[in-house]
Short mmCIF file of C-alpha atoms and ligand atoms in Angstrom, two decimals:
data_model
loop_
_atom_site.label_atom_id
_atom_site.label_comp_id
_atom_site.label_asym_id
_atom_site.label_seq_id
_atom_site.Cartn_x
_atom_site.Cartn_y
_atom_site.Cartn_z
CA UNK X 1 135.03 44.50 82.09
CA UNK X 2 138.12 46.00 84.27
CA UNK X 3 140.77 47.38 82.18
CA UNK X 4 143.87 44.96 81.24
CA UNK X 5 146.73 46.54 82.37
CA UNK X 6 150.66 46.13 82.86
CA UNK X 7 152.15 46.49 86.31
CA UNK X 8 154.36 49.40 85.17
CA UNK X 9 150.71 51.45 84.34
CA UNK X 10 149.49 50.61 87.89
CA UNK X 11 150.18 54.44 89.25
CA UNK X 12 147.88 55.86 86.55
CA UNK X 13 145.07 53.61 87.72
CA UNK X 14 145.02 54.51 91.44
CA UNK X 15 141.74 53.24 92.97
CA UNK X 16 140.68 51.71 89.78
CA UNK X 17 139.63 48.29 89.07
CA UNK X 18 142.15 46.77 86.71
CA UNK X 19 143.33 43.09 85.61
CA UNK X 20 146.85 42.21 85.67
CA UNK X 21 148.03 39.04 84.43
CA UNK X 22 151.76 37.52 85.44
CA UNK X 23 153.85 35.19 87.33
CA UNK X 24 154.18 34.50 90.57
CA UNK X 25 157.16 35.41 91.95
CA UNK X 26 156.99 35.03 95.72
CA UNK X 27 154.08 34.56 98.20
CA UNK X 28 153.71 34.83 101.76
CA UNK X 29 150.88 35.53 104.22
CA UNK X 30 148.77 33.14 106.66
CA UNK X 31 145.04 32.60 107.92
CA UNK X 32 142.93 34.74 106.10
CA UNK X 33 145.41 36.49 103.75
CA UNK X 34 147.74 35.43 100.87
CA UNK X 35 150.30 38.22 99.63
CA UNK X 36 151.59 37.30 96.20
CA UNK X 37 154.33 38.96 94.32
CA UNK X 38 153.32 39.00 90.77
CA UNK X 39 155.69 39.96 87.87
CA UNK X 40 154.31 40.70 84.18
CA UNK X 41 157.99 41.56 82.17
CA UNK X 42 157.05 45.23 83.04
CA UNK X 43 157.69 45.30 86.93
CA UNK X 44 156.51 43.46 90.08
CA UNK X 45 153.43 43.99 92.43
CA UNK X 46 151.79 42.79 95.48
CA UNK X 47 148.65 41.05 95.24
CA UNK X 48 146.60 41.23 98.79
CA UNK X 49 144.08 38.26 98.57
CA UNK X 50 141.60 38.82 101.41
CA UNK X 51 139.61 35.48 101.86
CA UNK X 52 136.36 37.21 102.35
CA UNK X 53 136.95 39.26 99.02
CA UNK X 54 137.22 36.27 96.53
CA UNK X 55 135.51 33.12 96.24
CA UNK X 56 136.01 30.15 98.73
CA UNK X 57 137.99 27.98 95.44
CA UNK X 58 139.36 30.94 94.35
CA UNK X 59 141.42 31.47 98.18
CA UNK X 60 141.99 27.45 98.23
CA UNK X 61 144.19 27.47 94.92
CA UNK X 62 145.98 30.60 95.88
CA UNK X 63 147.35 28.53 99.01
CA UNK X 64 148.93 26.11 96.36
CA UNK X 65 150.35 28.79 94.18
CA UNK X 66 154.18 28.14 93.52
CA UNK X 67 157.10 30.29 91.97
CA UNK X 68 156.22 30.95 88.21
CA UNK X 69 152.67 29.74 88.69
CA UNK X 70 150.53 31.62 85.89
CA UNK X 71 147.64 33.88 87.01
CA UNK X 72 145.05 36.78 86.14
CA UNK X 73 143.94 38.76 88.99
CA UNK X 74 141.32 41.61 88.77
CA UNK X 75 140.83 43.97 91.44
CA UNK X 76 141.59 47.61 92.62
CA UNK X 77 144.99 49.62 92.62
CA UNK X 78 145.69 51.23 96.15
CA UNK X 79 148.81 52.98 97.26
CA UNK X 80 151.21 51.14 99.79
CA UNK X 81 154.51 53.13 100.35
CA UNK X 82 155.86 49.47 101.94
CA UNK X 83 155.00 47.60 98.96
CA UNK X 84 157.48 47.23 95.82
CA UNK X 85 156.93 49.61 93.25
CA UNK X 86 154.69 51.66 95.64
CA UNK X 87 151.50 50.14 94.85
CA UNK X 88 149.47 46.72 95.63
CA UNK X 89 146.62 45.29 94.16
CA UNK X 90 143.59 44.33 96.46
CA UNK X 91 142.17 40.87 94.57
CA UNK X 92 138.68 40.66 94.16
CA UNK X 93 139.00 38.12 90.91
CA UNK X 94 141.58 35.24 90.76
CA UNK X 95 142.23 33.02 87.68
CA UNK X 96 144.88 30.52 88.15
CA UNK X 97 146.14 29.62 84.67
CA UNK X 98 148.71 27.11 85.58
CA UNK X 99 150.37 25.76 88.99
CA UNK X 100 153.97 25.41 88.54
CA UNK X 101 155.86 22.36 89.48
CA UNK X 102 159.23 23.32 91.46
CA UNK X 103 160.81 25.93 89.85
CA UNK X 104 164.79 24.81 88.91
CA UNK X 105 166.24 28.06 89.41
CA UNK X 106 166.38 29.45 93.07
CA UNK X 107 167.68 32.35 94.83
CA UNK X 108 170.61 30.07 95.90
CA UNK X 109 173.57 30.05 93.66
CA UNK X 110 173.66 27.90 90.62
CA UNK X 111 176.68 27.16 88.51
CA UNK X 112 176.84 28.87 85.11
CA UNK X 113 176.48 25.70 82.96
CA UNK X 114 173.19 24.89 84.92
CA UNK X 115 172.22 28.66 84.34
CA UNK X 116 172.93 28.31 80.75
CA UNK X 117 171.33 25.04 80.17
CA UNK X 118 168.14 26.57 81.45
CA UNK X 119 168.46 29.79 79.74
CA UNK X 120 164.99 29.54 78.48
CA UNK X 121 163.68 30.08 82.03
CA UNK X 122 167.20 32.16 83.50
CA UNK X 123 165.79 35.23 81.16
CA UNK X 124 162.92 35.56 83.75
CA UNK X 125 165.54 36.65 86.73
CA UNK X 126 165.53 40.08 87.53
CA UNK X 127 169.56 40.72 86.30
CA UNK X 128 169.15 39.13 83.24
CA UNK X 129 166.10 40.72 82.68
CA UNK X 130 167.93 44.17 83.38
CA UNK X 131 170.68 43.18 80.70
CA UNK X 132 168.22 42.35 78.07
CA UNK X 133 166.51 45.85 78.36
CA UNK X 134 169.74 47.47 78.52
CA UNK X 135 170.60 45.59 75.03
CA UNK X 136 167.46 46.56 73.41
CA UNK X 137 168.05 50.27 74.60
CA UNK X 138 171.34 49.80 72.95
CA UNK X 139 169.64 48.52 69.63
CA UNK X 140 167.17 50.93 69.78
CA UNK X 141 169.68 53.80 70.02
CA UNK X 142 172.12 53.02 67.94
CA UNK X 143 169.49 52.66 65.02
CA UNK X 144 168.07 56.17 66.26
CA UNK X 145 171.26 57.86 65.55
CA UNK X 146 171.91 56.81 62.52
CA UNK X 147 168.11 57.43 61.27
CA UNK X 148 168.63 60.98 62.85
CA UNK X 149 171.60 61.65 60.51
CA UNK X 150 169.75 60.52 57.41
CA UNK X 151 171.02 57.04 56.92
CA UNK X 152 169.45 54.25 55.17
CA UNK X 153 168.96 51.07 56.71
CA UNK X 154 169.72 48.17 54.29
CA UNK X 155 169.64 44.64 54.81
CA UNK X 156 172.95 42.72 54.20
CA UNK X 157 172.70 38.81 53.40
CA UNK X 158 173.27 36.00 55.76
CA UNK X 159 174.37 33.33 52.87
CA UNK X 160 177.61 34.69 51.03
CA UNK X 161 179.82 33.60 48.69
CA UNK X 162 182.75 34.51 50.03
CA UNK X 163 184.92 35.34 53.47
CA UNK X 164 185.04 39.12 54.69
CA UNK X 165 187.13 39.16 57.87
CA UNK X 166 189.26 36.18 56.73
CA UNK X 167 188.99 32.51 56.03
CA UNK X 168 189.95 30.92 59.15
CA UNK X 169 186.80 31.14 60.89
CA UNK X 170 184.08 31.14 58.54
CA UNK X 171 181.11 28.59 58.74
CA UNK X 172 180.32 26.75 55.51
CA UNK X 173 177.21 25.37 54.50
CA UNK X 174 175.70 23.21 51.76
CA UNK X 175 173.67 25.38 49.16
CA UNK X 176 171.81 23.20 47.02
CA UNK X 177 174.97 21.81 44.75
CA UNK X 178 177.37 24.56 45.67
CA UNK X 179 178.76 25.91 48.97
CA UNK X 180 177.67 29.00 51.01
CA UNK X 181 179.35 30.80 54.12
CA UNK X 182 177.49 32.46 56.83
CA UNK X 183 178.39 36.12 57.04
CA UNK X 184 181.01 37.36 59.00
CA UNK X 185 180.17 40.95 58.28
CA UNK X 186 177.76 42.97 56.01
CA UNK X 187 180.43 45.32 55.13
CA UNK X 188 180.92 44.47 51.54
CA UNK X 189 177.34 44.84 50.76
CA UNK X 190 177.02 48.06 52.67
CA UNK X 191 179.87 49.20 50.56
CA UNK X 192 177.80 48.22 46.98
CA UNK X 193 175.04 49.95 49.05
CA UNK X 194 176.79 53.51 49.97
CA UNK X 195 177.29 53.71 46.52
CA UNK X 196 173.79 53.79 46.15
CA UNK X 197 172.31 55.71 48.72
CA UNK X 198 175.41 58.05 50.49
CA UNK X 199 174.98 56.93 53.92
CA UNK X 200 174.04 53.22 55.04
CA UNK X 201 173.94 50.93 57.71
CA UNK X 202 173.16 47.46 58.32
CA UNK X 203 172.18 45.53 61.60
CA UNK X 204 171.71 41.80 61.61
CA UNK X 205 173.45 38.68 63.27
CA UNK X 206 177.08 37.57 61.75
CA UNK X 207 179.10 34.04 62.26
CA UNK X 208 182.46 33.55 63.13
CA UNK X 209 183.52 29.61 63.88
CA UNK X 210 185.54 31.21 66.59
CA UNK X 211 187.24 28.12 68.06
CA UNK X 212 188.64 30.39 71.06
CA UNK X 213 186.76 29.82 74.38
CA UNK X 214 186.88 33.61 75.75
CA UNK X 215 184.58 35.85 77.55
CA UNK X 216 184.69 38.11 74.53
CA UNK X 217 183.69 35.30 71.69
CA UNK X 218 180.62 34.22 70.28
CA UNK X 219 179.84 31.99 67.14
CA UNK X 220 176.61 34.01 66.50
CA UNK X 221 176.75 38.02 67.31
CA UNK X 222 174.84 41.17 65.98
CA UNK X 223 176.56 43.65 64.49
CA UNK X 224 175.82 47.59 63.36
CA UNK X 225 177.45 48.48 60.19
CA UNK X 226 177.51 52.28 58.78
CA UNK X 227 179.30 52.87 55.60
CA UNK X 228 179.50 56.10 54.03
CA UNK X 229 180.49 57.63 50.42
CA UNK X 230 183.15 60.14 50.50
CA UNK X 231 184.31 59.49 54.25
CA UNK X 232 187.70 59.19 55.38
CA UNK X 233 189.15 57.72 58.21
CA UNK X 234 188.78 60.97 60.52
CA UNK X 235 185.10 61.21 59.64
CA UNK X 236 184.43 57.53 60.10
CA UNK X 237 186.10 57.96 64.07
CA UNK X 238 184.00 60.82 64.28
CA UNK X 239 180.91 59.10 63.46
CA UNK X 240 181.83 56.06 65.98
CA UNK X 241 182.27 58.37 68.53
CA UNK X 242 179.13 60.06 68.17
CA UNK X 243 177.64 57.24 68.09
CA UNK X 244 178.93 55.56 71.24
CA UNK X 245 178.05 58.94 73.49
CA UNK X 246 174.64 58.89 71.75
CA UNK X 247 174.11 55.30 72.98
CA UNK X 248 175.71 55.77 76.56
CA UNK X 249 173.51 59.05 77.08
CA UNK X 250 170.04 57.22 76.25
CA UNK X 251 171.34 54.26 78.78
CA UNK X 252 171.74 56.67 81.26
CA UNK X 253 168.68 58.55 80.72
CA UNK X 254 165.96 55.64 80.43
CA UNK X 255 167.52 52.75 81.72
CA UNK X 256 168.81 53.80 85.31
CA UNK X 257 166.65 51.40 87.21
CA UNK X 258 168.21 48.27 85.31
CA UNK X 259 171.65 49.82 85.72
CA UNK X 260 171.09 50.01 89.62
CA UNK X 261 169.72 45.99 89.34
CA UNK X 262 172.86 45.38 87.76
CA UNK X 263 174.66 47.28 90.92
CA UNK X 264 176.74 49.25 87.78
CA UNK X 265 178.79 52.24 88.85
CA UNK X 266 177.19 54.68 86.72
CA UNK X 267 180.11 57.01 87.37
CA UNK X 268 182.18 55.02 84.89
CA UNK X 269 179.71 55.34 82.41
CA UNK X 270 178.98 59.40 82.93
CA UNK X 271 182.73 59.97 82.42
CA UNK X 272 182.33 58.84 78.80
CA UNK X 273 182.46 62.36 77.29
CA UNK X 274 184.12 63.57 74.07
CA UNK X 275 187.05 63.79 72.90
CA UNK X 276 187.79 59.89 73.03
CA UNK X 277 191.52 59.78 73.02
CA UNK X 278 193.01 58.78 69.46
CA UNK X 279 196.19 56.89 69.44
CA UNK X 280 198.26 55.63 66.84
CA UNK X 281 199.46 51.84 67.03
CA UNK X 282 202.96 52.69 67.72
CA UNK X 283 202.01 54.53 70.61
CA UNK X 284 199.67 51.67 71.90
CA UNK X 285 202.68 49.26 71.46
CA UNK X 286 204.83 51.59 73.83
CA UNK X 287 201.73 51.41 76.51
CA UNK X 288 201.75 47.33 76.30
CA UNK X 289 205.30 46.91 76.20
CA UNK X 290 205.61 48.92 79.62
CA UNK X 291 203.31 46.08 81.12
CA UNK X 292 203.84 42.95 78.55
CA UNK X 293 207.72 43.20 77.36
CA UNK X 294 207.09 39.76 75.69
CA UNK X 295 204.24 41.37 73.16
CA UNK X 296 205.91 41.57 69.73
CA UNK X 297 205.86 45.05 67.75
CA UNK X 298 203.93 44.37 64.57
CA UNK X 299 201.24 41.87 66.30
CA UNK X 300 197.75 42.22 66.66
CA UNK X 301 196.61 43.03 70.07
CA UNK X 302 195.59 40.05 72.45
CA UNK X 303 192.85 40.55 75.13
CA UNK X 304 195.14 41.60 77.81
CA UNK X 305 197.23 44.09 75.54
CA UNK X 306 193.97 45.64 75.23
CA UNK X 307 193.16 45.97 78.88
CA UNK X 308 196.48 47.33 79.27
CA UNK X 309 195.78 50.08 76.93
CA UNK X 310 192.16 51.07 77.89
CA UNK X 311 193.40 50.93 81.69
CA UNK X 312 195.19 54.34 80.80
CA UNK X 313 191.64 56.13 79.86
CA UNK X 314 188.49 56.52 81.56
CA UNK X 315 186.56 56.51 78.08
CA UNK X 316 186.64 54.68 75.11
CA UNK X 317 190.03 54.72 73.40
CA UNK X 318 190.62 54.74 69.53
CA UNK X 319 193.80 53.01 67.92
CA UNK X 320 194.64 53.69 64.33
CA UNK X 321 197.25 52.71 61.87
CA UNK X 322 197.50 48.91 62.83
CA UNK X 323 200.18 47.19 60.60
CA UNK X 324 198.15 46.20 57.28
CA UNK X 325 199.48 42.89 57.48
CA UNK X 326 197.35 41.99 60.51
CA UNK X 327 194.13 43.41 58.97
CA UNK X 328 191.58 42.81 56.73
CA UNK X 329 192.22 42.68 52.65
CA UNK X 330 190.07 45.34 51.80
CA UNK X 331 191.66 48.22 54.20
CA UNK X 332 193.15 51.23 52.79
CA UNK X 333 197.27 51.73 53.39
CA UNK X 334 197.88 55.04 54.89
CA UNK X 335 199.89 57.39 52.11
CA UNK X 336 202.69 58.27 54.93
CA UNK X 337 203.36 54.89 56.18
CA UNK X 338 202.51 52.12 53.30
CA UNK X 339 202.66 49.36 55.79
CA UNK X 340 200.07 50.40 57.68
CA UNK X 341 196.08 50.21 57.45
CA UNK X 342 193.87 53.35 57.82
CA UNK X 343 191.88 51.61 60.19
CA UNK X 344 190.49 52.26 63.72
CA UNK X 345 189.85 49.93 66.72
CA UNK X 346 187.71 51.40 69.51
CA UNK X 347 188.45 49.91 72.83
CA UNK X 348 186.03 50.27 75.71
CA UNK X 349 187.03 51.49 78.95
CA UNK X 350 187.48 49.04 82.28
CA UNK X 351 189.00 46.32 80.32
CA UNK X 352 185.84 45.27 78.07
CA UNK X 353 188.50 45.05 74.92
CA UNK X 354 187.46 45.83 71.19
CA UNK X 355 183.94 46.97 70.51
CA UNK X 356 184.23 48.38 67.29
CA UNK X 357 186.77 47.99 64.23
CA UNK X 358 186.34 49.82 60.79
CA UNK X 359 188.29 52.39 58.61
CA UNK X 360 188.75 53.54 55.17
CA UNK X 361 188.27 50.82 52.52
CA UNK X 362 190.78 50.66 49.52
CA UNK X 363 189.36 51.97 46.64
CA UNK X 364 191.50 51.56 43.81
CA UNK X 365 190.74 48.90 41.50
CA UNK X 366 194.51 47.77 40.65
CA UNK X 367 195.48 47.72 44.30
CA UNK X 368 192.38 46.02 45.66
CA UNK X 369 192.78 43.09 42.79
CA UNK X 370 196.44 42.67 44.14
CA UNK X 371 195.41 42.39 47.65
CA UNK X 372 192.79 39.73 46.73
CA UNK X 373 195.51 37.81 45.29
CA UNK X 374 198.01 38.40 48.42
CA UNK X 375 195.23 37.24 50.37
CA UNK X 376 194.57 33.87 48.57
CA UNK X 377 191.10 35.04 47.84
CA UNK X 378 189.39 33.68 45.14
CA UNK X 379 188.80 36.51 42.32
CA UNK X 380 185.55 35.19 40.94
CA UNK X 381 183.64 35.47 44.26
CA UNK X 382 184.67 39.24 44.27
CA UNK X 383 183.78 40.43 40.75
CA UNK X 384 180.88 42.18 42.05
CA UNK X 385 182.98 44.07 44.66
CA UNK X 386 185.49 44.59 42.12
CA UNK X 387 182.62 46.61 40.08
CA UNK X 388 182.36 49.10 42.75
CA UNK X 389 185.77 50.30 42.31
CA UNK X 390 184.95 50.64 38.37
CA UNK X 391 181.97 52.42 38.32
CA UNK X 392 182.66 55.83 39.88
CA UNK X 393 184.94 54.60 42.70
CA UNK X 394 184.99 57.12 45.70
CA UNK X 395 187.02 57.48 49.03
CA UNK X 396 184.58 55.78 51.39
CA UNK X 397 184.46 54.40 54.90
CA UNK X 398 182.89 52.68 57.84
CA UNK X 399 182.94 50.46 60.54
CA UNK X 400 181.02 47.37 62.73
CA UNK X 401 180.19 47.67 66.42
CA UNK X 402 179.62 44.51 67.97
CA UNK X 403 176.28 44.64 70.07
CA UNK X 404 177.12 41.77 72.79
CA UNK X 405 180.31 43.32 73.76
CA UNK X 406 179.00 47.07 73.90
CA UNK X 407 176.38 45.40 76.34
CA UNK X 408 178.68 43.99 78.20
CA UNK X 409 180.65 46.73 78.71
CA UNK X 410 177.76 49.21 79.17
CA UNK X 411 176.18 46.62 81.70
CA UNK X 412 179.50 46.00 83.60
CA UNK X 413 179.02 42.25 82.77
CA UNK X 414 182.60 40.28 82.66
CA UNK X 415 181.30 37.61 80.47
CA UNK X 416 179.76 38.08 77.00
CA UNK X 417 177.25 35.02 77.31
CA UNK X 418 174.78 36.95 79.36
CA UNK X 419 174.19 39.90 76.76
CA UNK X 420 172.45 37.85 74.01
CA UNK X 421 169.24 36.14 74.79
CA UNK X 422 170.53 32.69 73.70
CA UNK X 423 174.28 32.55 73.36
CA UNK X 424 175.86 30.48 70.61
CA UNK X 425 179.78 29.42 71.54
CA UNK X 426 181.74 26.53 70.10
CA UNK X 427 180.47 24.39 73.03
CA UNK X 428 176.81 25.33 73.31
CA UNK X 429 173.90 25.13 70.71
CA UNK X 430 170.84 24.87 73.31
CA UNK X 431 168.81 25.85 74.43
O1 LIG V 1 186.57 44.14 64.06
P1 LIG V 1 185.59 42.98 62.99
O2 LIG V 1 186.44 42.10 62.55
O3 LIG V 1 185.35 44.04 61.72
C1 LIG V 1 184.43 43.84 61.27
O4 LIG V 1 183.72 42.84 60.67
C2 LIG V 1 184.33 45.10 59.82
N1 LIG V 1 183.93 44.21 58.49
C3 LIG V 1 183.29 45.99 60.25
C4 LIG V 1 183.08 46.87 59.55
O5 LIG V 1 183.66 47.55 59.03
N2 LIG V 1 181.94 47.06 58.69
O6 LIG V 1 184.55 43.06 64.04
C5 LIG V 1 183.84 44.40 64.46
C6 LIG V 1 183.18 43.94 65.94
C7 LIG V 1 184.27 44.04 66.60
O7 LIG V 1 184.97 45.09 67.31
C8 LIG V 1 183.73 43.21 68.24
O8 LIG V 1 182.92 44.04 68.76
C9 LIG V 1 182.41 42.11 67.51
O9 LIG V 1 182.47 43.01 65.70
N3 LIG V 1 183.30 41.16 67.03
C10 LIG V 1 182.52 39.92 68.09
N4 LIG V 1 181.47 39.93 69.00
C11 LIG V 1 181.59 38.79 69.50
N5 LIG V 1 181.97 37.57 69.03
C12 LIG V 1 183.05 37.38 68.23
N6 LIG V 1 183.39 36.59 67.84
C13 LIG V 1 183.19 38.98 67.42
N7 LIG V 1 183.96 39.21 66.48
C14 LIG V 1 183.89 40.30 66.17
MG1 LIG V 2 188.58 43.84 64.93
#
């Protein structure tokens, strides 16, 4: 029995008999020869089928192969510098598993709605494949970063009794004879966990009923959220900066090939070095007003405002001290500027917008209670959260990084919908 190998392993099996299983990507040849490009998710290899080397029946079947037909081939790996990947497989046995009908996705240009309707097939295309490989690397790198620093992964629930990031975009669902909300953020639970473990993070899906149809918003997106006891805003920013550098370095180290497939200008990623600029909200407003005089001081930043600010820097920029009025109830205020939150938003370069939001949390019981009232939030739902300020309250801070926006930036994709396997937006629940 020949070894079952993946195409990515072909170089290790030069001159040996192996079995490769995959899908037909392309087919050429004439007369006594078929050249079949086969992909298996790890790479592409040219399979050479010479009439005399396989059974008559197998040779005939190969003539009928279409794009995305599935096959298993046993043969010998040989070197061929002309072939993609540098190797080819000289077939001895071919098993055709399925002859696919005409494949709907061809190299011609398709509209985005068509491609999204066929997302379950589109994932096989080289660019989509490259994006999801990079997504995998970014998730792995961010988890490695925290694991190496001694953080504990603590999973947050998906069904929640209350809002974390404001009530306007909550997804409500029936929960037996009461209501539940799909989580907007694991943060509040990470605050509880930080008081138990010190340094924690969660990684999971989060949900927001975003009615905006922008290139930066999904209704279901994934977030990695660290939380650390005894951290202040500065330490929180150092942690975020270190994580971004770690992720970018890892992708540059391990996913060059995928970045190339995406035609990503890697010099832009190579420029991402410490220190990241850290600017006060008021400074950001000055930059914005120079280009957008309409901007009202005190407002939250819109997508175009973020692009204006980020265009001044060649690396991510951190904006702190937003007006507390535009931020969530749990944010601690600045002692020097009581109307400002001790918060940070990290904007990606090249106009990709906010990828991280976080900051220091209010740790005083009475102040937190009054914030919950000011925000018209139901106090009963937060009693457990208030307990964290009763039993050994300490300064603490954390942040959340949106995976899809980070993938969009690193891959250089203009729209967030290609950065998640099966995107969910206001207008899309299928496939
Ligand atoms: O700034 P946000 O709302 O912060 C929080 O949820 C905090 N509770 C996190 C924390 O401190 N633990 O969201 C954090 C990040 C954003 O910077 C963005 O990258 C992403 O989550 N994000 C979205 N990504 C895609 N679609 C959406 N609708 C998003 N909303 C937020
Ligand atoms: Mg935010």
